[in-house]
Coordinates of C-alpha atoms and ligand atoms in Angstrom, one line a residue:
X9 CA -93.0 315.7 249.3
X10 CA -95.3 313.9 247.4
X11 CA -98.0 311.5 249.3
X12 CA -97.3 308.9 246.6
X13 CA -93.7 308.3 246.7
X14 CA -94.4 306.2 250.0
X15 CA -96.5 304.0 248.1
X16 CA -93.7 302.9 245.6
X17 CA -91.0 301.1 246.4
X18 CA -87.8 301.7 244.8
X19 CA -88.2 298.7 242.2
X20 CA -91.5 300.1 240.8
X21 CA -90.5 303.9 241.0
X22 CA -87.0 302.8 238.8
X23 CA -88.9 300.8 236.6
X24 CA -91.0 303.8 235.8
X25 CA -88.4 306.0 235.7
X26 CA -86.4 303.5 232.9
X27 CA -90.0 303.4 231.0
X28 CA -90.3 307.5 231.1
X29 CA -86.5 307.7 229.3
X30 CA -87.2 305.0 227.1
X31 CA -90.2 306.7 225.5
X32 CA -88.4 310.5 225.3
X33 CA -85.5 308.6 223.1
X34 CA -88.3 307.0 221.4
X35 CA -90.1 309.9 220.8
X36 CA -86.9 312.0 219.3
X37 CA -85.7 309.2 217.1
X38 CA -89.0 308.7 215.4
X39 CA -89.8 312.6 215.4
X40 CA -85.7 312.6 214.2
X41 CA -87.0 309.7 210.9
X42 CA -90.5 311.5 210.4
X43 CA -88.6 314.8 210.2
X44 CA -85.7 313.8 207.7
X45 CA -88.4 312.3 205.6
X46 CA -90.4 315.6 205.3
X47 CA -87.1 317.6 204.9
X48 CA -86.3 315.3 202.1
X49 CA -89.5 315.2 200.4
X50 CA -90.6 318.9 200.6
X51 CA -86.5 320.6 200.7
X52 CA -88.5 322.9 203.4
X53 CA -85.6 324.4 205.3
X54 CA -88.4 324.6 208.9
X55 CA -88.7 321.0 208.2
X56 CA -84.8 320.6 208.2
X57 CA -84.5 323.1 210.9
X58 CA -87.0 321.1 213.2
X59 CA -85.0 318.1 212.3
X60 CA -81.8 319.2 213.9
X61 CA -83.7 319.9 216.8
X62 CA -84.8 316.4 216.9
X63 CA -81.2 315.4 217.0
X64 CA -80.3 317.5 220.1
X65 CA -83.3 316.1 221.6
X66 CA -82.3 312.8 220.9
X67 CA -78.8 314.0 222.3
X68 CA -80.6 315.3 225.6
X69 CA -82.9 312.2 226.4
X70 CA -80.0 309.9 226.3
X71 CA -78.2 312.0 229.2
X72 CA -81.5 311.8 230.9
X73 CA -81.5 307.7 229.9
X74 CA -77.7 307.7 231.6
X75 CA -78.2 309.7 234.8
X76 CA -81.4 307.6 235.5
X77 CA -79.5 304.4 235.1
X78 CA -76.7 305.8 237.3
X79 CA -79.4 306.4 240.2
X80 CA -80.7 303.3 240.6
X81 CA -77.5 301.4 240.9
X82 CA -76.8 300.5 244.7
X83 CA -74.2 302.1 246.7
X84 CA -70.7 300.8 245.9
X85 CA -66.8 300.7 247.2
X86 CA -66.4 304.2 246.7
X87 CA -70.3 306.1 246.5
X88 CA -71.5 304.6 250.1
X89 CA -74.6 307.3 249.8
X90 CA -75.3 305.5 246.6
X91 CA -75.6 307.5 243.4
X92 CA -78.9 309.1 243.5
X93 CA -77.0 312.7 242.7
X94 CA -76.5 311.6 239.2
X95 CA -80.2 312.8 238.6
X96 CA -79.7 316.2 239.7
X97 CA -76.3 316.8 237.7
X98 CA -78.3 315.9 234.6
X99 CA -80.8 317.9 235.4
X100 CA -78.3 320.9 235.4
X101 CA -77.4 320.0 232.0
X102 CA -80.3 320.0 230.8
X103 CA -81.5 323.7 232.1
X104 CA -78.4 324.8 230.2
X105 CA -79.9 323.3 227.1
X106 CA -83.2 324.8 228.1
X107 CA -81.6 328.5 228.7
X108 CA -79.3 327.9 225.5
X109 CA -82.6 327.6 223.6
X110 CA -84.4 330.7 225.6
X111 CA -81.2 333.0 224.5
X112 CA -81.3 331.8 220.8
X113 CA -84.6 332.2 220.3
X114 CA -84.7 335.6 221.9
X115 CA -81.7 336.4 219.7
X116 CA -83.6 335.3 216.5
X117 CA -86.5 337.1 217.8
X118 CA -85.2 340.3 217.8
X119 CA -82.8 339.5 214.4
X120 CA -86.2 338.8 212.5
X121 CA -87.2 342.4 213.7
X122 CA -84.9 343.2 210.9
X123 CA -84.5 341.1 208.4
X124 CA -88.6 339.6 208.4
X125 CA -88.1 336.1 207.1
X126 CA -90.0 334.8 204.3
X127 CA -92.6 332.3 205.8
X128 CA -92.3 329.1 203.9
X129 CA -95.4 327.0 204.3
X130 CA -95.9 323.8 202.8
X131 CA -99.0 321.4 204.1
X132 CA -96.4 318.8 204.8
X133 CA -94.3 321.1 206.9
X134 CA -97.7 321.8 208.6
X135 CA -98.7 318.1 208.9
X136 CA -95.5 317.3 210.7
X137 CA -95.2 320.1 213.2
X138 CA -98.7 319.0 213.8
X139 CA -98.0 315.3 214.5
X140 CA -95.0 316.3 216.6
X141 CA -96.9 318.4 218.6
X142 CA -99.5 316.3 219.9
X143 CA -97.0 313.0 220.0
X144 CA -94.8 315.5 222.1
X145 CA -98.0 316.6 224.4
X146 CA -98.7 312.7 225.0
X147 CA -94.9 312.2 226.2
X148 CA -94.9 315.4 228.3
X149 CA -98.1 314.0 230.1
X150 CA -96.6 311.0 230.9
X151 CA -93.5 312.6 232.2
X152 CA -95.2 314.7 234.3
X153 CA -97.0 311.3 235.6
X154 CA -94.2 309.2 236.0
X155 CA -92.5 312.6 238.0
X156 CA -95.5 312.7 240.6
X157 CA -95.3 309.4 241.3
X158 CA -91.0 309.3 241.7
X159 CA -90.2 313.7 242.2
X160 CA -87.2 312.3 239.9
X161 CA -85.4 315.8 238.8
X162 CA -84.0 314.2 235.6
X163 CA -87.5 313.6 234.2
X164 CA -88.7 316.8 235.7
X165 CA -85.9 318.2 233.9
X166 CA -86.5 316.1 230.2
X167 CA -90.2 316.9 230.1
X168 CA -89.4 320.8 230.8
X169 CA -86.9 320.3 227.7
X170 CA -89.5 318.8 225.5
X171 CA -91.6 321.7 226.3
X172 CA -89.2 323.5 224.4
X173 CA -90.3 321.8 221.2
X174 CA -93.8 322.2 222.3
X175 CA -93.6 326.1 222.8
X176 CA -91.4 326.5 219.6
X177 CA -93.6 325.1 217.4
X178 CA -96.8 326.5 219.0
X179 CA -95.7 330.0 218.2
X180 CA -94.3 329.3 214.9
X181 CA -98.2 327.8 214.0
X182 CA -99.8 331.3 216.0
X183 CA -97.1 333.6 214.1
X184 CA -98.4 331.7 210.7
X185 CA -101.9 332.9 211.4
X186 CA -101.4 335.7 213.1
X187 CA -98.7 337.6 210.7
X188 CA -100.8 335.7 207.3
X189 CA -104.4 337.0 208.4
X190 CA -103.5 340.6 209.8
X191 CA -100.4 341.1 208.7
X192 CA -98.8 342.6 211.9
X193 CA -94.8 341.3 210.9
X194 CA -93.2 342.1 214.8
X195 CA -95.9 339.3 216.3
X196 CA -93.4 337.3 215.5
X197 CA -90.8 338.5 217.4
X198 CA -93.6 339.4 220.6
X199 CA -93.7 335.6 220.6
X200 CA -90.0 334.7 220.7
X201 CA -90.1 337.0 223.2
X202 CA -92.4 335.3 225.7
X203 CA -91.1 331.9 224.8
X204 CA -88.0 332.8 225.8
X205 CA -89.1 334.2 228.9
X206 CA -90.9 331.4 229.7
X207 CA -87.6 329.1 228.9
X208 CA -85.3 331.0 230.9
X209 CA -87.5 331.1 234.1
X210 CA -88.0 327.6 233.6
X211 CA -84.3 327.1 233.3
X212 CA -83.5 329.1 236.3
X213 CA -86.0 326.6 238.1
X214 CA -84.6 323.5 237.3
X215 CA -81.4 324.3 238.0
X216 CA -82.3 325.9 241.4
X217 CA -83.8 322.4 242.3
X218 CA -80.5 321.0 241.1
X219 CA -77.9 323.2 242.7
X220 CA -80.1 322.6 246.3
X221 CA -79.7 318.6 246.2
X222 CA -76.1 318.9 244.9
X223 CA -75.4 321.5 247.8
X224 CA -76.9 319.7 250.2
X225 CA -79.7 322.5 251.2
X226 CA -82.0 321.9 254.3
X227 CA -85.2 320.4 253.6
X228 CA -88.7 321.7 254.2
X229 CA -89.4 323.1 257.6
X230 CA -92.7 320.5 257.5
X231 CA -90.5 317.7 257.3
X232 CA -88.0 319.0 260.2
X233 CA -91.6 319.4 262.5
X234 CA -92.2 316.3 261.9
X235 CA -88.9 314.8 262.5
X236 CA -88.8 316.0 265.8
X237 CA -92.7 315.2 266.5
X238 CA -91.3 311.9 265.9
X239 CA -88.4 311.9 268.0
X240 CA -90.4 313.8 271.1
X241 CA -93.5 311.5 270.9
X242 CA -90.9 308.8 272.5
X243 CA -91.0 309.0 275.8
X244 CA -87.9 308.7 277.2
X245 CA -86.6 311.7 274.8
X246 CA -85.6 314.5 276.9
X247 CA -84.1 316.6 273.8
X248 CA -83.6 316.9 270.0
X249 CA -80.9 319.3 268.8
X250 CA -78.4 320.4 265.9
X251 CA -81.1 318.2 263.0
X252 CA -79.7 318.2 259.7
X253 CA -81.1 317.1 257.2
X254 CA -81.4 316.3 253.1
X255 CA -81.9 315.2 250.0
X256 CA -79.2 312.2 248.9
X257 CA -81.4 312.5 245.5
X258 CA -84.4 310.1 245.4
X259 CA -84.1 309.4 249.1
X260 CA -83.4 311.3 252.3
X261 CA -80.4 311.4 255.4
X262 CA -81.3 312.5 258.6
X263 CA -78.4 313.8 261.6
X264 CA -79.2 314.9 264.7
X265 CA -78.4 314.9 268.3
X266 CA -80.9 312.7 270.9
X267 CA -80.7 314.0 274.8
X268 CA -81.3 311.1 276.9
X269 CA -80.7 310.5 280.4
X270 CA -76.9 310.6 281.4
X271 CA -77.4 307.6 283.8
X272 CA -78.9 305.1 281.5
X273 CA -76.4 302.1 280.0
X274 CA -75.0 302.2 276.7
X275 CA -76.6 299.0 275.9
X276 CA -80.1 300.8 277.5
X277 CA -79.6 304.1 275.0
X278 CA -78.5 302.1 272.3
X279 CA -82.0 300.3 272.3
X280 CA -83.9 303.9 272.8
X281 CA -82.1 305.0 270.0
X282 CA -82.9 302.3 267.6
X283 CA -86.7 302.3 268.4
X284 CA -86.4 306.3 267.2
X285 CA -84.9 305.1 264.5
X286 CA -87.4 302.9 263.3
X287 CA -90.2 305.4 264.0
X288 CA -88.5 307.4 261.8
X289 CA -88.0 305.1 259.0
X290 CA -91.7 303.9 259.3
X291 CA -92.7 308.0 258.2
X292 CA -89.6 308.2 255.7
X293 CA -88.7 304.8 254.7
X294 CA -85.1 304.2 252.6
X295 CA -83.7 307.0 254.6
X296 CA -80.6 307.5 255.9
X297 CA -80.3 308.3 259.8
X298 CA -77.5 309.2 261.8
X299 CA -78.6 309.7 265.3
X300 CA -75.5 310.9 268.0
X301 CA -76.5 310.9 271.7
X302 CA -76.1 313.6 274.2
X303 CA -76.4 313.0 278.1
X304 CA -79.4 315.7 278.9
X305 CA -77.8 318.7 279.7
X306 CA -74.6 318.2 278.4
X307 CA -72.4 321.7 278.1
X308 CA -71.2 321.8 274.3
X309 CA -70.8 323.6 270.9
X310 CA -74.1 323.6 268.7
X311 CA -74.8 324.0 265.2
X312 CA -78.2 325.3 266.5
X313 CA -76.3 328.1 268.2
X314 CA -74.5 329.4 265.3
X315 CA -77.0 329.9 263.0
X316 CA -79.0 332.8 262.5
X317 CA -83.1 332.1 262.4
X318 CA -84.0 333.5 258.8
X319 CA -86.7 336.6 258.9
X320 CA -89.8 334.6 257.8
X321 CA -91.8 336.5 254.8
X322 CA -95.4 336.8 255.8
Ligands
ZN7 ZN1 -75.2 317.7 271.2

């Protein structure tokens, strides 16, 4: 977790959120207008090709615009953990655009192993692919900003699809030099290579990240330590057991079981309980807690019990 994200409050980190989507559609319509333009103008068929890709881009950063929307609407009748998940379902989506991409262009790779393709090169062609580049390198910069400040997976997941774009045309302007100046005709396939490795790695990251929020996986072991710091520092905590915890997407719910001492009044416990509560909150504000008490002692079935401690890697 990032230090930042307690700084922000909820207003400010959707507001930046909204502003990150809004320039990515931006950024793909005008590359989209620029791009149609230069295929009209020049009848390049890389110019047309780069187009298209504009228009799935456009296509993608609209699901992003939609799933960050969806987040930052307050729970509701029948979503009472609010709808924060919506950014992590998008964010599957889009790494099976991003491994889509990876498997084409490994599959053109290797096709141009056999049929080498003519390379057309017109200096409009080049001007464009060099305007999109750097206009692309200024949005993915901000993206990655605006996904320090908020950890939001859909941006995460937008700015790893725009590096697409960057990566694609990178290695069409190296295979330009590289196969015009020495003449070496599989470079161009080495390249797909690697850019598809690198797509397909990234693909499997993003949707790791996704599939843990939407599964509900266990947060970091730094955050459970601290948890029960927290808990323990009070002082009439005899216990903490079966903690469960994670991410509701943007914000976090905690469960767990507080030992206290059996003789105490409900009305007692229930004030012990909500001054742990608030400790907590003050660390991880906007979470969820769910705190169940337990007389100290108390013989009973644990989720502790059951499962296994996993064999840490050293
Ligand atoms: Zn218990």
């Amino acid at each position: 977790m990032s230090l930042n994200k307690k700084y922000l409050t909820k207003e400010q980190s959707d507001r930046l959120k909204k502003n990150a989507t809004a320039a990515s559609v931006s950024l793909a319509v005008g590359l989209c207008l620029l791009k149609a333009f230069g295929a009209l103008y020049t009848g390049s068929l890389a110019v047309l090709s780069s187009m298209i890709d504009s228009v799935t881009d456009i296509f993608a950063s609209s699901v992003t615009v939609i799933a960050v929307r969806f987040s930052s609407l307050p729970e509701s009748y029948y979503y009472r953990y609010g709808y924060g998940k919506a950014e992590s379902l998008s964010a599957l989506l889009q790494s099976a655009f991003i491994a889509g991409s990876g498997i084409f262009i490994l599959y053109d790779g290797i096709n141009r192993l056999f049929h080498p393709r003519p390379i057309e090169q017109t200096t409009v062609g080049l001007i464009i692919m060099g305007v999109s580049l750097f206009a692309t390198l200024a949005l993915i910069s901000y993206q990655r900003y605006v996904t320090r400040m908020t950890e939001s997976q859909a941006i995460s997941a937008d700015s790893a699809h725009y590096m697409v774009d960057v990566m694609t045309n990178l290695s069409i302007i190296i295979s330009l030099i590289v196969v015009s100046v020495f003449n070496i005709s599989w470079f161009d396939t080495l390249t797909a290579l690697g850019v598809s490795g690198y797509l397909l790695f990234n693909a499997y990251k993003i949707a790791g990240d996704a599939v843990k929020t939407l599964m509900d996986a266990e947060l970091d072991d730094d955050i459970r330590r601290n948890i029960k710091k927290i808990v323990m520092e009070c002082p009439f905590s005899k216990g903490i057991h079966d903690l469960r915890t994670r991410d509701l997407g943007g914000r976090y719910m905690f469960e767990f079981h507080l030992e206290l001492d059996g003789e105490l009044s409900l009305a007692a416990a229930h004030d012990m309980t909500e001054l742990v509560e608030d400790n907590l909150q003050d660390e991880y504000p906007n979470s969820v807690i769910i705190i169940h008490q337990d007389p100290v002692g108390i013989k009973e079935e644990r989720l502790d019990n059951k499962i296994r401690k996993p064999i840490k890697k050293s």
